[in-house]
Short mmCIF file of C-alpha atoms in Angstrom, two decimals:
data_model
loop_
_atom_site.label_atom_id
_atom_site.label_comp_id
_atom_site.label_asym_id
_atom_site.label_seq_id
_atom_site.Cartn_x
_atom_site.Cartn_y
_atom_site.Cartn_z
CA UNK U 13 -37.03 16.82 31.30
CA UNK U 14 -39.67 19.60 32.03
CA UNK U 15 -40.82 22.03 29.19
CA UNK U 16 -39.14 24.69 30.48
CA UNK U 17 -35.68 23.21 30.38
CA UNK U 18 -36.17 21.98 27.49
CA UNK U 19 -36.72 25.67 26.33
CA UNK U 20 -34.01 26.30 27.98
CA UNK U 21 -31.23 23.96 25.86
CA UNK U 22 -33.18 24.96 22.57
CA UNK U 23 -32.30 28.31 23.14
CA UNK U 24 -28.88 27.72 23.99
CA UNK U 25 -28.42 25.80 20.68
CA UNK U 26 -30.04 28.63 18.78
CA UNK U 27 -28.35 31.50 20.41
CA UNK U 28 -24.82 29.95 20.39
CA UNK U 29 -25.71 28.91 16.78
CA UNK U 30 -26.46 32.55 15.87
CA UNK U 31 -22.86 33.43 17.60
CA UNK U 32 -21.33 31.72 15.48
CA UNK U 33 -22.22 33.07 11.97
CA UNK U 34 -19.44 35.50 12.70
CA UNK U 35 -16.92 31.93 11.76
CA UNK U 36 -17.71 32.97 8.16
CA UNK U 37 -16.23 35.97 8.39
CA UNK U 38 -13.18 34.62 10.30
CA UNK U 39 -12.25 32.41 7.49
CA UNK U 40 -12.51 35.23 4.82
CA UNK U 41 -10.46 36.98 6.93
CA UNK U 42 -7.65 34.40 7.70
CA UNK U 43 -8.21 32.99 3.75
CA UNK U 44 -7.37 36.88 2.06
CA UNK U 45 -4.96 37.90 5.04
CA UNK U 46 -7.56 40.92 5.26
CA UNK U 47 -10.35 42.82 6.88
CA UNK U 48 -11.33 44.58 4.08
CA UNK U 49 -14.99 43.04 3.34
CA UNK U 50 -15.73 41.98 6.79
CA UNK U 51 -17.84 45.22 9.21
CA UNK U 52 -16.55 45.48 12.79
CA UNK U 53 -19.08 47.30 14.05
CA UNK U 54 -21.61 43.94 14.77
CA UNK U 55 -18.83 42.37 16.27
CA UNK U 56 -18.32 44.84 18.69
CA UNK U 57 -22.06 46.04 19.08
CA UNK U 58 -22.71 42.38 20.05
CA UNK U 59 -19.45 41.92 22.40
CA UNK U 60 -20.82 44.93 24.02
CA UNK U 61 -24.49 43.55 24.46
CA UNK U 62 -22.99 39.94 25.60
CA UNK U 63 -21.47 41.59 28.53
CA UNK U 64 -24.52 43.20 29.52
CA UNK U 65 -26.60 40.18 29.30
CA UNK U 66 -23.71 38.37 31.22
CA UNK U 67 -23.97 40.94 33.82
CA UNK U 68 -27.94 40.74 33.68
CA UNK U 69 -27.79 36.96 34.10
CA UNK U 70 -25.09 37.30 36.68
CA UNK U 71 -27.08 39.39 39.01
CA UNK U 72 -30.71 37.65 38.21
CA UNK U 73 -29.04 34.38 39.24
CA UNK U 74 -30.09 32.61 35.35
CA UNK U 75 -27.21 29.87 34.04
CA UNK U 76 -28.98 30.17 30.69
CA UNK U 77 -28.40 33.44 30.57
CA UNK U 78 -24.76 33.37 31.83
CA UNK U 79 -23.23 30.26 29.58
CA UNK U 80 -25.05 31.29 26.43
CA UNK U 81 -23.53 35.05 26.93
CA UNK U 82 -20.61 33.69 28.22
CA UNK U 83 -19.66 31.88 25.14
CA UNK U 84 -21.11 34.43 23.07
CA UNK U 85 -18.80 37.36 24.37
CA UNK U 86 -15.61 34.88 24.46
CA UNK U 87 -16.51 34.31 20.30
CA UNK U 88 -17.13 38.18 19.54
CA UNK U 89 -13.76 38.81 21.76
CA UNK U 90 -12.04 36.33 19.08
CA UNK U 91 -13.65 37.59 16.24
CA UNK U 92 -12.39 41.48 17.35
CA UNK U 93 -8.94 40.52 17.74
CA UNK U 94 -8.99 39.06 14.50
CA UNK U 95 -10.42 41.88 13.06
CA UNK U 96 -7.31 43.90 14.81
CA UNK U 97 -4.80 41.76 13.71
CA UNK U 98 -5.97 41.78 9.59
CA UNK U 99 -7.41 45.44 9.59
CA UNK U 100 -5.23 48.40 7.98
CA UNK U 101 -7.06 50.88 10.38
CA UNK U 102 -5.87 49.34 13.40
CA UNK U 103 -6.42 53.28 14.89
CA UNK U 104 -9.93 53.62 14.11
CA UNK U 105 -10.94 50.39 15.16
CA UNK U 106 -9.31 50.64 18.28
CA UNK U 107 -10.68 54.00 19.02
CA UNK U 108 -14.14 52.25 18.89
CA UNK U 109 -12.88 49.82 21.19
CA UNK U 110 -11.74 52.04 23.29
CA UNK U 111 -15.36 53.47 22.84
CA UNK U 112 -16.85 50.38 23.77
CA UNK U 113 -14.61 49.84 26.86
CA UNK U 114 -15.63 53.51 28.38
CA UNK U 115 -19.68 52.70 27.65
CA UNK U 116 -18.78 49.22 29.41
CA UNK U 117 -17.10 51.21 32.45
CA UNK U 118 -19.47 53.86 32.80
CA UNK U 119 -22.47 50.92 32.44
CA UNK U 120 -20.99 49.19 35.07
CA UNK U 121 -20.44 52.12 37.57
CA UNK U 122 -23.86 53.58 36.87
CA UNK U 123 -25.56 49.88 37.83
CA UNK U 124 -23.23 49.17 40.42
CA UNK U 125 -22.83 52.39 42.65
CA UNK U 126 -25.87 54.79 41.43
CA UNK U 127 -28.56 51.92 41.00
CA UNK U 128 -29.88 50.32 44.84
CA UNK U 129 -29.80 46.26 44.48
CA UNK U 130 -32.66 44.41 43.88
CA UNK U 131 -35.53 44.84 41.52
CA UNK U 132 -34.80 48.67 40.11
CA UNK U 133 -31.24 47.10 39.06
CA UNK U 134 -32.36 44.53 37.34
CA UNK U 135 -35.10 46.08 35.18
CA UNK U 136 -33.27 48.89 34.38
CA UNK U 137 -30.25 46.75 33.41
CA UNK U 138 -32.49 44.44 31.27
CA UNK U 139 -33.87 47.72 29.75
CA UNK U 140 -30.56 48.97 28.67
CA UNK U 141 -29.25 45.75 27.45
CA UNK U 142 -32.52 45.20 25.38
CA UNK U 143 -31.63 48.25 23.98
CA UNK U 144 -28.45 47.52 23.09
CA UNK U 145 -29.54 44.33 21.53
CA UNK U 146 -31.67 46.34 19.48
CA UNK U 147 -28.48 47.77 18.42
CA UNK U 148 -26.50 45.34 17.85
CA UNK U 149 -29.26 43.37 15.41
CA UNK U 150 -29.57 47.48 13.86
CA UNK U 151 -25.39 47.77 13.24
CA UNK U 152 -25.12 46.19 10.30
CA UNK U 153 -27.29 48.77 8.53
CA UNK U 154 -24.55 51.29 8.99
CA UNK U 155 -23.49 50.81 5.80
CA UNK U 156 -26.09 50.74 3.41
CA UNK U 157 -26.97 54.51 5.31
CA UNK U 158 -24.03 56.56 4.49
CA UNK U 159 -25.64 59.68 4.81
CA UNK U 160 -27.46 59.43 8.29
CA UNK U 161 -27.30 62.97 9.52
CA UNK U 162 -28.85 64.10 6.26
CA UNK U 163 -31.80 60.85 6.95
CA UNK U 164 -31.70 62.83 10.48
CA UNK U 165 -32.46 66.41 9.19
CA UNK U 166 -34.66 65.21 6.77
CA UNK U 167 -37.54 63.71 8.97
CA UNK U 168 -37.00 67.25 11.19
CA UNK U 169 -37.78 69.07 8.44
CA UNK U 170 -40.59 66.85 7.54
CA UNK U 171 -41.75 67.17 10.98
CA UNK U 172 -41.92 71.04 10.83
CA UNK U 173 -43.66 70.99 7.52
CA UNK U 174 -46.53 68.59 8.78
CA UNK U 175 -46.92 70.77 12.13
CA UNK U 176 -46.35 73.98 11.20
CA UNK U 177 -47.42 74.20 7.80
CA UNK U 178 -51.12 74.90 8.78
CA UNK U 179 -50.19 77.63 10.27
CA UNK U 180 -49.98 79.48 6.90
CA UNK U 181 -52.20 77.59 4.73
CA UNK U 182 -54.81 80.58 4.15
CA UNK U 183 -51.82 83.28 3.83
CA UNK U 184 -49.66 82.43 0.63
CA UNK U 185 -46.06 82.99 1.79
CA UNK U 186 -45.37 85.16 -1.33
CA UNK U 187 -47.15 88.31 -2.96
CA UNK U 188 -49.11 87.48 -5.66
CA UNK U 189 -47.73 89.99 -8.90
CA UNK U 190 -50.68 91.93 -10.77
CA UNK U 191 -50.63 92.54 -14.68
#
């Protein structure tokens, strides 16, 4: 056995291992007959980027890449019907589904009919898909920051300040009152 097979089974263990964390939540969910302390956002964040990485290892011809995503997307699809079937907002959690679906559709299109075959395909697939893993390892953080349009607006205004604050540092932006 070569080095880079090795590699190869070590990050099958790992990865597949790292799938299945979401068996935790599973059991909560089956043990209180609910869905109430359990986010479904990472499960569907990470469906979303084993597809990609399916379709990536798919078209770059890579069997690591295909069984670990493989059995990664087949444990995320488990884990989001689950979800369904304990959640009380079955209608907002299939809206993001049906969310998830329509980026999956449009991905697929766009890299299939718009994108030539061959190298360009590929990078810009593995582009997109690294930055949906980015994504799904960022989801969980959704939330402990409730108030992410005000984060947002925040840094803008932050941003002004620094550049445009010089501007008018001789010239005080007020009149200064004489006794």
């Amino acid at each position: 056995m070569d080095l880079l097979q090795l590699l190869s089974w070590a990050c099958i263990v790992f990865t597949v291992g790292m799938f299945t964390t979401g068996l935790n939540d599973l059991k909560k969910m089956k043990a209180s007959q609910s869905a109430d302390n359990v986010q479904f956002l990472p499960f569907l964040t990470t469906c979303l980027n084993n597809l990609g990485w399916l379709y990536y290892g798919i078209l770059k011809g890579d069997g690591t890449v295909i069984l670990v995503n493989t059995i990664g997307a087949i444990l995320q699809t488990i884990y989001i019907i689950t979800y369904c079937h304990y959640t009380k907002e079955k209608k907002h959690v299939l809206s993001q589904t049906l969310v998830m679906v329509c980026v999956l559709c449009v991905g697929l299109v766009y890299f299939r009919l718009l994108i030539p075959p061959g190298q360009t395909q590929l990078s810009q697939l593995g582009l997109a898909c690294s930055v949906f893993t980015i994504s799904m390892y960022l989801s969980p953080l959704t939330d402990l920051v409730p108030n992410t349009p005000g984060i947002f607006t925040s840094l803008i205004r932050v941003y002004l300040f620094w550049r445009f604050g010089a501007v008018f540092e001789n010239k005080p932006a007020y009149k200064l009152i004489q006794i």
